[in-house]
């Protein structure tokens, strides 16, 4: 015959499991709200999406682009402006690429989409010397294909899934290897003036995106073209930034703020600031002070 005391351990286990599930749900909701807020703020701050825009969401099958699509779909429901989304995947004909994954996922969501087939993989492998990284050429070919397709389907904006760390990594790559102080802007007009590129995840931490992707159980498709290259400088920079953040929490946040808070007069670019005209400016300021003193 069971007693009340005997029953307590059995009752406690379901209660504990329910409490754990409730906590996990709260944490997920907090994470989703944070990502939605950050994406919404980036869209507002940079005027990324306007009334009637057709946003082409570039979907690679990685955690970043999946998260971007999901958050944009969430925001679309309550946005103060009307805009449409169309997902586009560039099938680069990499060997072993699971062509069924994205169509099945997007059909399940009911999202409008296109699969653009371009054999850029063969071009990259043919043109890239042995031991060299493929990223530069691959990125250029991919960008050209997507830009052209955006025009074909009448997309007014092209959304890419670059996040905060991507922007900072690019900043340091350009400083270390390109001799220039530039990163990835949240909003960009293409060189030919035909396309506007937006990066809605610009304010989002990669760790948050990775956790959201894990919890959402997105069907991730790994890139076997560039992800495992031994000479990939971006990976070296990524590890450097991760080490800095681990030793000095908040450093990456401050670095990103610096990207949005530039003082041209404190740098050395003669195109951005008129260093040669400082004497003339000084003379004007001194004359203004004298005039003000005489009036008093």
PDB file of C-alpha atoms in Angstrom:
ATOM      1  CA  UNK A   1       0.000   0.000   0.000  1.00  0.00           C
ATOM      2  CA  UNK A   2       1.472   3.346  -1.014  1.00  0.00           C
ATOM      3  CA  UNK A   3       1.850   6.179   1.482  1.00  0.00           C
ATOM      4  CA  UNK A   4       1.943   9.929   0.884  1.00  0.00           C
ATOM      5  CA  UNK A   5       5.662   9.864   1.668  1.00  0.00           C
ATOM      6  CA  UNK A   6       6.245   7.143  -0.915  1.00  0.00           C
ATOM      7  CA  UNK A   7       4.452   9.199  -3.583  1.00  0.00           C
ATOM      8  CA  UNK A   8       6.410  12.407  -3.124  1.00  0.00           C
ATOM      9  CA  UNK A   9       9.534  11.480  -5.141  1.00  0.00           C
ATOM     10  CA  UNK A  10       7.372  10.313  -8.063  1.00  0.00           C
ATOM     11  CA  UNK A  11       5.323  13.536  -7.985  1.00  0.00           C
ATOM     12  CA  UNK A  12       8.410  15.714  -7.691  1.00  0.00           C
ATOM     13  CA  UNK A  13       9.987  14.443 -10.893  1.00  0.00           C
ATOM     14  CA  UNK A  14       7.179  15.605 -13.256  1.00  0.00           C
ATOM     15  CA  UNK A  15       6.959  18.903 -11.377  1.00  0.00           C
ATOM     16  CA  UNK A  16      10.697  19.438 -11.770  1.00  0.00           C
ATOM     17  CA  UNK A  17      10.526  18.570 -15.462  1.00  0.00           C
ATOM     18  CA  UNK A  18       7.643  21.004 -15.969  1.00  0.00           C
ATOM     19  CA  UNK A  19       9.593  23.752 -14.200  1.00  0.00           C
ATOM     20  CA  UNK A  20      12.598  23.091 -16.409  1.00  0.00           C
ATOM     21  CA  UNK A  21      10.488  23.245 -19.566  1.00  0.00           C
ATOM     22  CA  UNK A  22       8.854  26.469 -18.383  1.00  0.00           C
ATOM     23  CA  UNK A  23      12.282  28.006 -17.738  1.00  0.00           C
ATOM     24  CA  UNK A  24      13.540  26.924 -21.154  1.00  0.00           C
ATOM     25  CA  UNK A  25      10.492  28.485 -22.795  1.00  0.00           C
ATOM     26  CA  UNK A  26      11.064  31.758 -20.936  1.00  0.00           C
ATOM     27  CA  UNK A  27      14.708  31.822 -22.002  1.00  0.00           C
ATOM     28  CA  UNK A  28      13.763  31.128 -25.615  1.00  0.00           C
ATOM     29  CA  UNK A  29      11.164  33.921 -25.581  1.00  0.00           C
ATOM     30  CA  UNK A  30      13.736  36.334 -24.133  1.00  0.00           C
ATOM     31  CA  UNK A  31      16.237  35.369 -26.831  1.00  0.00           C
ATOM     32  CA  UNK A  32      13.691  35.710 -29.625  1.00  0.00           C
ATOM     33  CA  UNK A  33      12.515  39.089 -28.334  1.00  0.00           C
ATOM     34  CA  UNK A  34      16.120  40.308 -28.095  1.00  0.00           C
ATOM     35  CA  UNK A  35      16.844  39.309 -31.684  1.00  0.00           C
ATOM     36  CA  UNK A  36      13.591  40.864 -32.876  1.00  0.00           C
ATOM     37  CA  UNK A  37      14.375  44.089 -31.042  1.00  0.00           C
ATOM     38  CA  UNK A  38      17.918  44.274 -32.414  1.00  0.00           C
ATOM     39  CA  UNK A  39      16.814  43.559 -35.985  1.00  0.00           C
ATOM     40  CA  UNK A  40      13.953  46.039 -35.665  1.00  0.00           C
ATOM     41  CA  UNK A  41      16.302  48.726 -34.332  1.00  0.00           C
ATOM     42  CA  UNK A  42      18.787  48.139 -37.164  1.00  0.00           C
ATOM     43  CA  UNK A  43      15.999  48.398 -39.751  1.00  0.00           C
ATOM     44  CA  UNK A  44      14.776  51.670 -38.223  1.00  0.00           C
ATOM     45  CA  UNK A  45      18.225  53.194 -37.620  1.00  0.00           C
ATOM     46  CA  UNK A  46      19.354  52.663 -41.212  1.00  0.00           C
ATOM     47  CA  UNK A  47      16.024  52.904 -43.026  1.00  0.00           C
ATOM     48  CA  UNK A  48      16.498  49.402 -44.399  1.00  0.00           C
ATOM     49  CA  UNK A  49      12.903  48.632 -45.404  1.00  0.00           C
ATOM     50  CA  UNK A  50      10.281  51.001 -46.785  1.00  0.00           C
ATOM     51  CA  UNK A  51       6.635  50.692 -47.761  1.00  0.00           C
ATOM     52  CA  UNK A  52       6.153  48.289 -50.666  1.00  0.00           C
ATOM     53  CA  UNK A  53       9.671  46.855 -50.627  1.00  0.00           C
ATOM     54  CA  UNK A  54      10.261  43.387 -52.007  1.00  0.00           C
ATOM     55  CA  UNK A  55      13.077  41.976 -49.884  1.00  0.00           C
ATOM     56  CA  UNK A  56      15.143  39.182 -51.372  1.00  0.00           C
ATOM     57  CA  UNK A  57      16.397  37.127 -48.419  1.00  0.00           C
ATOM     58  CA  UNK A  58      19.577  35.319 -49.423  1.00  0.00           C
ATOM     59  CA  UNK A  59      19.337  31.893 -47.833  1.00  0.00           C
ATOM     60  CA  UNK A  60      22.523  29.829 -47.722  1.00  0.00           C
ATOM     61  CA  UNK A  61      21.368  27.075 -45.393  1.00  0.00           C
ATOM     62  CA  UNK A  62      23.507  28.357 -42.526  1.00  0.00           C
ATOM     63  CA  UNK A  63      22.402  29.496 -39.066  1.00  0.00           C
ATOM     64  CA  UNK A  64      22.637  33.211 -39.894  1.00  0.00           C
ATOM     65  CA  UNK A  65      20.417  33.272 -42.967  1.00  0.00           C
ATOM     66  CA  UNK A  66      17.842  30.938 -41.382  1.00  0.00           C
ATOM     67  CA  UNK A  67      17.655  33.249 -38.363  1.00  0.00           C
ATOM     68  CA  UNK A  68      17.389  36.329 -40.574  1.00  0.00           C
ATOM     69  CA  UNK A  69      14.471  34.851 -42.506  1.00  0.00           C
ATOM     70  CA  UNK A  70      12.657  33.783 -39.343  1.00  0.00           C
ATOM     71  CA  UNK A  71      13.041  37.138 -37.587  1.00  0.00           C
ATOM     72  CA  UNK A  72      12.014  39.084 -40.699  1.00  0.00           C
ATOM     73  CA  UNK A  73       8.923  36.884 -41.008  1.00  0.00           C
ATOM     74  CA  UNK A  74       8.068  37.630 -37.380  1.00  0.00           C
ATOM     75  CA  UNK A  75       8.555  41.368 -37.819  1.00  0.00           C
ATOM     76  CA  UNK A  76       6.584  41.390 -41.061  1.00  0.00           C
ATOM     77  CA  UNK A  77       3.390  40.442 -39.204  1.00  0.00           C
ATOM     78  CA  UNK A  78       3.356  43.614 -37.085  1.00  0.00           C
ATOM     79  CA  UNK A  79       5.498  46.017 -39.115  1.00  0.00           C
ATOM     80  CA  UNK A  80       4.178  49.573 -39.610  1.00  0.00           C
ATOM     81  CA  UNK A  81       4.945  49.238 -43.343  1.00  0.00           C
ATOM     82  CA  UNK A  82       3.934  46.584 -45.842  1.00  0.00           C
ATOM     83  CA  UNK A  83       6.753  44.618 -47.457  1.00  0.00           C
ATOM     84  CA  UNK A  84       7.113  41.190 -49.023  1.00  0.00           C
ATOM     85  CA  UNK A  85       9.794  38.536 -48.604  1.00  0.00           C
ATOM     86  CA  UNK A  86      11.185  36.115 -51.150  1.00  0.00           C
ATOM     87  CA  UNK A  87      13.881  33.623 -50.186  1.00  0.00           C
ATOM     88  CA  UNK A  88      16.593  32.898 -52.743  1.00  0.00           C
ATOM     89  CA  UNK A  89      19.208  30.178 -52.516  1.00  0.00           C
ATOM     90  CA  UNK A  90      22.174  30.037 -54.860  1.00  0.00           C
ATOM     91  CA  UNK A  91      22.926  26.391 -55.603  1.00  0.00           C
ATOM     92  CA  UNK A  92      26.624  26.578 -56.492  1.00  0.00           C
ATOM     93  CA  UNK A  93      26.755  22.900 -57.479  1.00  0.00           C
ATOM     94  CA  UNK A  94      29.061  21.838 -54.699  1.00  0.00           C
ATOM     95  CA  UNK A  95      29.480  18.057 -54.659  1.00  0.00           C
ATOM     96  CA  UNK A  96      27.160  16.431 -52.163  1.00  0.00           C
ATOM     97  CA  UNK A  97      24.982  19.515 -51.700  1.00  0.00           C
ATOM     98  CA  UNK A  98      21.588  18.292 -50.361  1.00  0.00           C
ATOM     99  CA  UNK A  99      19.342  20.008 -52.898  1.00  0.00           C
ATOM    100  CA  UNK A 100      16.120  18.836 -51.245  1.00  0.00           C
ATOM    101  CA  UNK A 101      16.669  20.438 -47.811  1.00  0.00           C
ATOM    102  CA  UNK A 102      15.848  24.076 -48.511  1.00  0.00           C
ATOM    103  CA  UNK A 103      12.857  23.495 -50.821  1.00  0.00           C
ATOM    104  CA  UNK A 104      11.301  21.123 -48.277  1.00  0.00           C
ATOM    105  CA  UNK A 105      11.873  23.580 -45.433  1.00  0.00           C
ATOM    106  CA  UNK A 106      10.522  26.583 -47.352  1.00  0.00           C
ATOM    107  CA  UNK A 107       7.514  24.638 -48.644  1.00  0.00           C
ATOM    108  CA  UNK A 108       6.721  23.746 -45.053  1.00  0.00           C
ATOM    109  CA  UNK A 109       6.883  27.420 -44.054  1.00  0.00           C
ATOM    110  CA  UNK A 110       4.852  28.540 -47.056  1.00  0.00           C
ATOM    111  CA  UNK A 111       7.533  31.079 -48.023  1.00  0.00           C
ATOM    112  CA  UNK A 112       7.881  32.268 -51.613  1.00  0.00           C
ATOM    113  CA  UNK A 113      11.304  31.160 -52.874  1.00  0.00           C
ATOM    114  CA  UNK A 114      13.612  30.546 -55.826  1.00  0.00           C
ATOM    115  CA  UNK A 115      16.552  28.173 -56.209  1.00  0.00           C
ATOM    116  CA  UNK A 116      19.119  29.777 -58.517  1.00  0.00           C
ATOM    117  CA  UNK A 117      21.467  27.217 -60.064  1.00  0.00           C
ATOM    118  CA  UNK A 118      24.938  28.467 -61.022  1.00  0.00           C
ATOM    119  CA  UNK A 119      28.002  26.235 -61.186  1.00  0.00           C
ATOM    120  CA  UNK A 120      30.339  28.700 -59.494  1.00  0.00           C
ATOM    121  CA  UNK A 121      31.968  25.834 -57.594  1.00  0.00           C
ATOM    122  CA  UNK A 122      33.817  24.566 -60.693  1.00  0.00           C
ATOM    123  CA  UNK A 123      34.947  28.090 -61.589  1.00  0.00           C
ATOM    124  CA  UNK A 124      36.305  28.705 -58.089  1.00  0.00           C
ATOM    125  CA  UNK A 125      38.171  25.394 -57.965  1.00  0.00           C
ATOM    126  CA  UNK A 126      39.623  25.974 -61.435  1.00  0.00           C
ATOM    127  CA  UNK A 127      40.728  29.569 -60.874  1.00  0.00           C
ATOM    128  CA  UNK A 128      42.038  29.317 -57.293  1.00  0.00           C
ATOM    129  CA  UNK A 129      45.716  28.280 -57.033  1.00  0.00           C
ATOM    130  CA  UNK A 130      46.570  25.361 -54.783  1.00  0.00           C
ATOM    131  CA  UNK A 131      46.874  26.432 -51.150  1.00  0.00           C
ATOM    132  CA  UNK A 132      45.033  29.728 -51.665  1.00  0.00           C
ATOM    133  CA  UNK A 133      41.685  30.505 -50.078  1.00  0.00           C
ATOM    134  CA  UNK A 134      38.596  30.460 -52.267  1.00  0.00           C
ATOM    135  CA  UNK A 135      36.550  33.056 -50.371  1.00  0.00           C
ATOM    136  CA  UNK A 136      37.323  36.168 -52.431  1.00  0.00           C
ATOM    137  CA  UNK A 137      36.447  34.678 -55.813  1.00  0.00           C
ATOM    138  CA  UNK A 138      33.535  32.650 -54.465  1.00  0.00           C
ATOM    139  CA  UNK A 139      32.058  35.724 -52.787  1.00  0.00           C
ATOM    140  CA  UNK A 140      32.464  37.835 -55.933  1.00  0.00           C
ATOM    141  CA  UNK A 141      30.766  35.238 -58.172  1.00  0.00           C
ATOM    142  CA  UNK A 142      27.992  34.658 -55.647  1.00  0.00           C
ATOM    143  CA  UNK A 143      27.377  38.377 -55.242  1.00  0.00           C
ATOM    144  CA  UNK A 144      27.219  38.919 -59.003  1.00  0.00           C
ATOM    145  CA  UNK A 145      24.716  36.100 -59.467  1.00  0.00           C
ATOM    146  CA  UNK A 146      22.465  37.297 -56.644  1.00  0.00           C
ATOM    147  CA  UNK A 147      22.584  40.948 -57.709  1.00  0.00           C
ATOM    148  CA  UNK A 148      21.555  40.052 -61.242  1.00  0.00           C
ATOM    149  CA  UNK A 149      18.759  37.773 -60.069  1.00  0.00           C
ATOM    150  CA  UNK A 150      17.399  40.483 -57.750  1.00  0.00           C
ATOM    151  CA  UNK A 151      16.847  42.654 -60.814  1.00  0.00           C
ATOM    152  CA  UNK A 152      15.124  39.794 -62.641  1.00  0.00           C
ATOM    153  CA  UNK A 153      12.535  39.263 -59.910  1.00  0.00           C
ATOM    154  CA  UNK A 154      12.067  42.954 -59.124  1.00  0.00           C
ATOM    155  CA  UNK A 155      13.526  42.850 -55.611  1.00  0.00           C
ATOM    156  CA  UNK A 156      14.098  46.320 -54.183  1.00  0.00           C
ATOM    157  CA  UNK A 157      16.361  45.162 -51.327  1.00  0.00           C
ATOM    158  CA  UNK A 158      18.824  42.289 -50.954  1.00  0.00           C
ATOM    159  CA  UNK A 159      19.093  41.012 -47.361  1.00  0.00           C
ATOM    160  CA  UNK A 160      22.314  39.293 -46.286  1.00  0.00           C
ATOM    161  CA  UNK A 161      22.799  37.471 -42.989  1.00  0.00           C
ATOM    162  CA  UNK A 162      25.968  39.145 -41.703  1.00  0.00           C
ATOM    163  CA  UNK A 163      25.978  39.744 -37.947  1.00  0.00           C
ATOM    164  CA  UNK A 164      27.972  41.908 -35.535  1.00  0.00           C
ATOM    165  CA  UNK A 165      31.035  39.651 -35.455  1.00  0.00           C
ATOM    166  CA  UNK A 166      31.117  39.408 -39.256  1.00  0.00           C
ATOM    167  CA  UNK A 167      31.295  43.199 -39.401  1.00  0.00           C
ATOM    168  CA  UNK A 168      34.110  43.375 -36.844  1.00  0.00           C
ATOM    169  CA  UNK A 169      36.058  40.549 -38.487  1.00  0.00           C
ATOM    170  CA  UNK A 170      35.881  42.385 -41.811  1.00  0.00           C
ATOM    171  CA  UNK A 171      37.091  45.565 -40.119  1.00  0.00           C
ATOM    172  CA  UNK A 172      40.231  43.842 -38.840  1.00  0.00           C
ATOM    173  CA  UNK A 173      40.823  41.878 -42.049  1.00  0.00           C
ATOM    174  CA  UNK A 174      40.827  45.144 -43.991  1.00  0.00           C
ATOM    175  CA  UNK A 175      43.178  46.776 -41.497  1.00  0.00           C
ATOM    176  CA  UNK A 176      45.578  43.834 -41.286  1.00  0.00           C
ATOM    177  CA  UNK A 177      45.660  42.824 -44.938  1.00  0.00           C
ATOM    178  CA  UNK A 178      44.018  45.584 -46.995  1.00  0.00           C
ATOM    179  CA  UNK A 179      45.438  48.761 -45.491  1.00  0.00           C
ATOM    180  CA  UNK A 180      41.995  50.322 -45.212  1.00  0.00           C
ATOM    181  CA  UNK A 181      39.637  51.224 -42.393  1.00  0.00           C
ATOM    182  CA  UNK A 182      36.336  49.746 -43.572  1.00  0.00           C
ATOM    183  CA  UNK A 183      33.938  47.003 -42.593  1.00  0.00           C
ATOM    184  CA  UNK A 184      30.466  45.895 -43.746  1.00  0.00           C
ATOM    185  CA  UNK A 185      27.881  48.695 -43.592  1.00  0.00           C
ATOM    186  CA  UNK A 186      24.363  47.751 -42.422  1.00  0.00           C
ATOM    187  CA  UNK A 187      23.057  49.292 -45.663  1.00  0.00           C
ATOM    188  CA  UNK A 188      24.929  49.560 -48.955  1.00  0.00           C
ATOM    189  CA  UNK A 189      24.327  50.799 -52.474  1.00  0.00           C
ATOM    190  CA  UNK A 190      26.070  48.567 -55.019  1.00  0.00           C
ATOM    191  CA  UNK A 191      28.817  50.116 -57.147  1.00  0.00           C
ATOM    192  CA  UNK A 192      26.601  50.200 -60.238  1.00  0.00           C
ATOM    193  CA  UNK A 193      23.776  51.831 -58.287  1.00  0.00           C
ATOM    194  CA  UNK A 194      21.291  49.085 -59.170  1.00  0.00           C
ATOM    195  CA  UNK A 195      20.944  47.257 -55.850  1.00  0.00           C
ATOM    196  CA  UNK A 196      20.595  48.162 -52.184  1.00  0.00           C
ATOM    197  CA  UNK A 197      21.994  45.566 -49.787  1.00  0.00           C
ATOM    198  CA  UNK A 198      20.796  45.413 -46.186  1.00  0.00           C
ATOM    199  CA  UNK A 199      22.160  43.490 -43.194  1.00  0.00           C
ATOM    200  CA  UNK A 200      19.300  43.192 -40.687  1.00  0.00           C
ATOM    201  CA  UNK A 201      21.420  41.144 -38.233  1.00  0.00           C
ATOM    202  CA  UNK A 202      24.054  43.899 -37.903  1.00  0.00           C
ATOM    203  CA  UNK A 203      23.284  44.451 -34.192  1.00  0.00           C
ATOM    204  CA  UNK A 204      22.995  40.733 -33.319  1.00  0.00           C
ATOM    205  CA  UNK A 205      25.615  38.659 -31.485  1.00  0.00           C
ATOM    206  CA  UNK A 206      26.717  35.480 -33.218  1.00  0.00           C
ATOM    207  CA  UNK A 207      26.285  33.516 -29.982  1.00  0.00           C
ATOM    208  CA  UNK A 208      22.621  34.535 -29.795  1.00  0.00           C
ATOM    209  CA  UNK A 209      22.084  33.534 -33.416  1.00  0.00           C
ATOM    210  CA  UNK A 210      23.756  30.157 -32.848  1.00  0.00           C
ATOM    211  CA  UNK A 211      21.591  29.466 -29.796  1.00  0.00           C
ATOM    212  CA  UNK A 212      18.413  30.542 -31.589  1.00  0.00           C
ATOM    213  CA  UNK A 213      19.306  28.330 -34.534  1.00  0.00           C
ATOM    214  CA  UNK A 214      19.902  25.368 -32.216  1.00  0.00           C
ATOM    215  CA  UNK A 215      16.599  25.817 -30.424  1.00  0.00           C
ATOM    216  CA  UNK A 216      14.701  26.279 -33.689  1.00  0.00           C
ATOM    217  CA  UNK A 217      16.366  23.129 -35.076  1.00  0.00           C
ATOM    218  CA  UNK A 218      17.005  24.670 -38.473  1.00  0.00           C
ATOM    219  CA  UNK A 219      18.158  22.124 -41.107  1.00  0.00           C
ATOM    220  CA  UNK A 220      21.722  23.441 -41.358  1.00  0.00           C
ATOM    221  CA  UNK A 221      23.643  22.809 -44.577  1.00  0.00           C
ATOM    222  CA  UNK A 222      27.426  23.072 -44.033  1.00  0.00           C
ATOM    223  CA  UNK A 223      29.598  24.751 -46.658  1.00  0.00           C
ATOM    224  CA  UNK A 224      32.261  22.263 -47.736  1.00  0.00           C
ATOM    225  CA  UNK A 225      33.922  24.720 -50.112  1.00  0.00           C
ATOM    226  CA  UNK A 226      35.481  27.225 -47.743  1.00  0.00           C
ATOM    227  CA  UNK A 227      34.605  26.439 -44.136  1.00  0.00           C
ATOM    228  CA  UNK A 228      37.507  24.072 -43.459  1.00  0.00           C
ATOM    229  CA  UNK A 229      40.303  25.828 -45.356  1.00  0.00           C
ATOM    230  CA  UNK A 230      43.516  25.840 -43.277  1.00  0.00           C
ATOM    231  CA  UNK A 231      44.677  29.264 -44.518  1.00  0.00           C
ATOM    232  CA  UNK A 232      41.447  31.103 -43.839  1.00  0.00           C
ATOM    233  CA  UNK A 233      42.478  34.437 -42.298  1.00  0.00           C
ATOM    234  CA  UNK A 234      38.910  35.224 -41.265  1.00  0.00           C
ATOM    235  CA  UNK A 235      38.962  32.220 -38.938  1.00  0.00           C
ATOM    236  CA  UNK A 236      42.179  33.487 -37.364  1.00  0.00           C
ATOM    237  CA  UNK A 237      40.613  36.902 -36.775  1.00  0.00           C
ATOM    238  CA  UNK A 238      37.432  35.256 -35.427  1.00  0.00           C
ATOM    239  CA  UNK A 239      39.477  33.350 -32.867  1.00  0.00           C
ATOM    240  CA  UNK A 240      41.355  36.523 -31.912  1.00  0.00           C
ATOM    241  CA  UNK A 241      38.112  38.423 -31.276  1.00  0.00           C
ATOM    242  CA  UNK A 242      36.642  35.504 -29.324  1.00  0.00           C
ATOM    243  CA  UNK A 243      39.721  35.438 -27.099  1.00  0.00           C
ATOM    244  CA  UNK A 244      39.457  39.183 -26.477  1.00  0.00           C
ATOM    245  CA  UNK A 245      35.783  38.860 -25.551  1.00  0.00           C
ATOM    246  CA  UNK A 246      36.504  35.957 -23.205  1.00  0.00           C
ATOM    247  CA  UNK A 247      39.225  37.907 -21.389  1.00  0.00           C
ATOM    248  CA  UNK A 248      37.432  41.267 -21.504  1.00  0.00           C
ATOM    249  CA  UNK A 249      33.623  40.799 -21.696  1.00  0.00           C
ATOM    250  CA  UNK A 250      31.960  43.701 -23.481  1.00  0.00           C
ATOM    251  CA  UNK A 251      34.969  44.536 -25.637  1.00  0.00           C
ATOM    252  CA  UNK A 252      33.238  43.513 -28.890  1.00  0.00           C
ATOM    253  CA  UNK A 253      30.216  45.635 -28.011  1.00  0.00           C
ATOM    254  CA  UNK A 254      32.472  48.663 -27.527  1.00  0.00           C
ATOM    255  CA  UNK A 255      34.297  47.910 -30.763  1.00  0.00           C
ATOM    256  CA  UNK A 256      31.021  47.773 -32.667  1.00  0.00           C
ATOM    257  CA  UNK A 257      29.945  51.069 -31.110  1.00  0.00           C
ATOM    258  CA  UNK A 258      33.209  52.532 -32.398  1.00  0.00           C
ATOM    259  CA  UNK A 259      32.252  51.513 -35.957  1.00  0.00           C
ATOM    260  CA  UNK A 260      29.069  53.576 -35.573  1.00  0.00           C
ATOM    261  CA  UNK A 261      30.815  56.525 -33.894  1.00  0.00           C
ATOM    262  CA  UNK A 262      33.564  57.720 -36.227  1.00  0.00           C
ATOM    263  CA  UNK A 263      35.453  60.991 -35.724  1.00  0.00           C
ATOM    264  CA  UNK A 264      37.077  61.844 -39.110  1.00  0.00           C
ATOM    265  CA  UNK A 265      39.125  64.703 -37.617  1.00  0.00           C
ATOM    266  CA  UNK A 266      40.838  62.196 -35.297  1.00  0.00           C
ATOM    267  CA  UNK A 267      41.981  59.914 -38.111  1.00  0.00           C
ATOM    268  CA  UNK A 268      44.188  60.758 -41.107  1.00  0.00           C
ATOM    269  CA  UNK A 269      42.067  60.467 -44.250  1.00  0.00           C
ATOM    270  CA  UNK A 270      42.503  63.689 -46.240  1.00  0.00           C
ATOM    271  CA  UNK A 271      39.381  62.899 -48.282  1.00  0.00           C
ATOM    272  CA  UNK A 272      37.191  62.804 -45.167  1.00  0.00           C
ATOM    273  CA  UNK A 273      38.600  65.820 -43.373  1.00  0.00           C
ATOM    274  CA  UNK A 274      40.170  69.086 -44.550  1.00  0.00           C
ATOM    275  CA  UNK A 275      43.442  69.042 -42.609  1.00  0.00           C
ATOM    276  CA  UNK A 276      45.044  71.505 -45.034  1.00  0.00           C
ATOM    277  CA  UNK A 277      42.325  74.059 -44.316  1.00  0.00           C
ATOM    278  CA  UNK A 278      42.704  74.120 -40.525  1.00  0.00           C
ATOM    279  CA  UNK A 279      44.616  77.410 -40.537  1.00  0.00           C
ATOM    280  CA  UNK A 280      41.803  79.083 -42.469  1.00  0.00           C
ATOM    281  CA  UNK A 281      39.261  77.614 -40.067  1.00  0.00           C
ATOM    282  CA  UNK A 282      41.335  78.828 -37.129  1.00  0.00           C
ATOM    283  CA  UNK A 283      41.418  82.341 -38.562  1.00  0.00           C
ATOM    284  CA  UNK A 284      37.616  82.375 -39.010  1.00  0.00           C
ATOM    285  CA  UNK A 285      37.088  81.166 -35.457  1.00  0.00           C
ATOM    286  CA  UNK A 286      39.442  83.810 -34.070  1.00  0.00           C
ATOM    287  CA  UNK A 287      37.705  86.534 -36.117  1.00  0.00           C
ATOM    288  CA  UNK A 288      34.328  85.391 -34.795  1.00  0.00           C
ATOM    289  CA  UNK A 289      35.646  85.592 -31.227  1.00  0.00           C
ATOM    290  CA  UNK A 290      36.935  89.117 -31.776  1.00  0.00           C
ATOM    291  CA  UNK A 291      33.631  90.237 -33.294  1.00  0.00           C
ATOM    292  CA  UNK A 292      31.707  88.750 -30.379  1.00  0.00           C
ATOM    293  CA  UNK A 293      34.028  90.431 -27.849  1.00  0.00           C
ATOM    294  CA  UNK A 294      33.587  93.814 -29.558  1.00  0.00           C
ATOM    295  CA  UNK A 295      29.784  93.444 -29.473  1.00  0.00           C
ATOM    296  CA  UNK A 296      29.899  92.798 -25.741  1.00  0.00           C
TER     297      UNK A 296
END
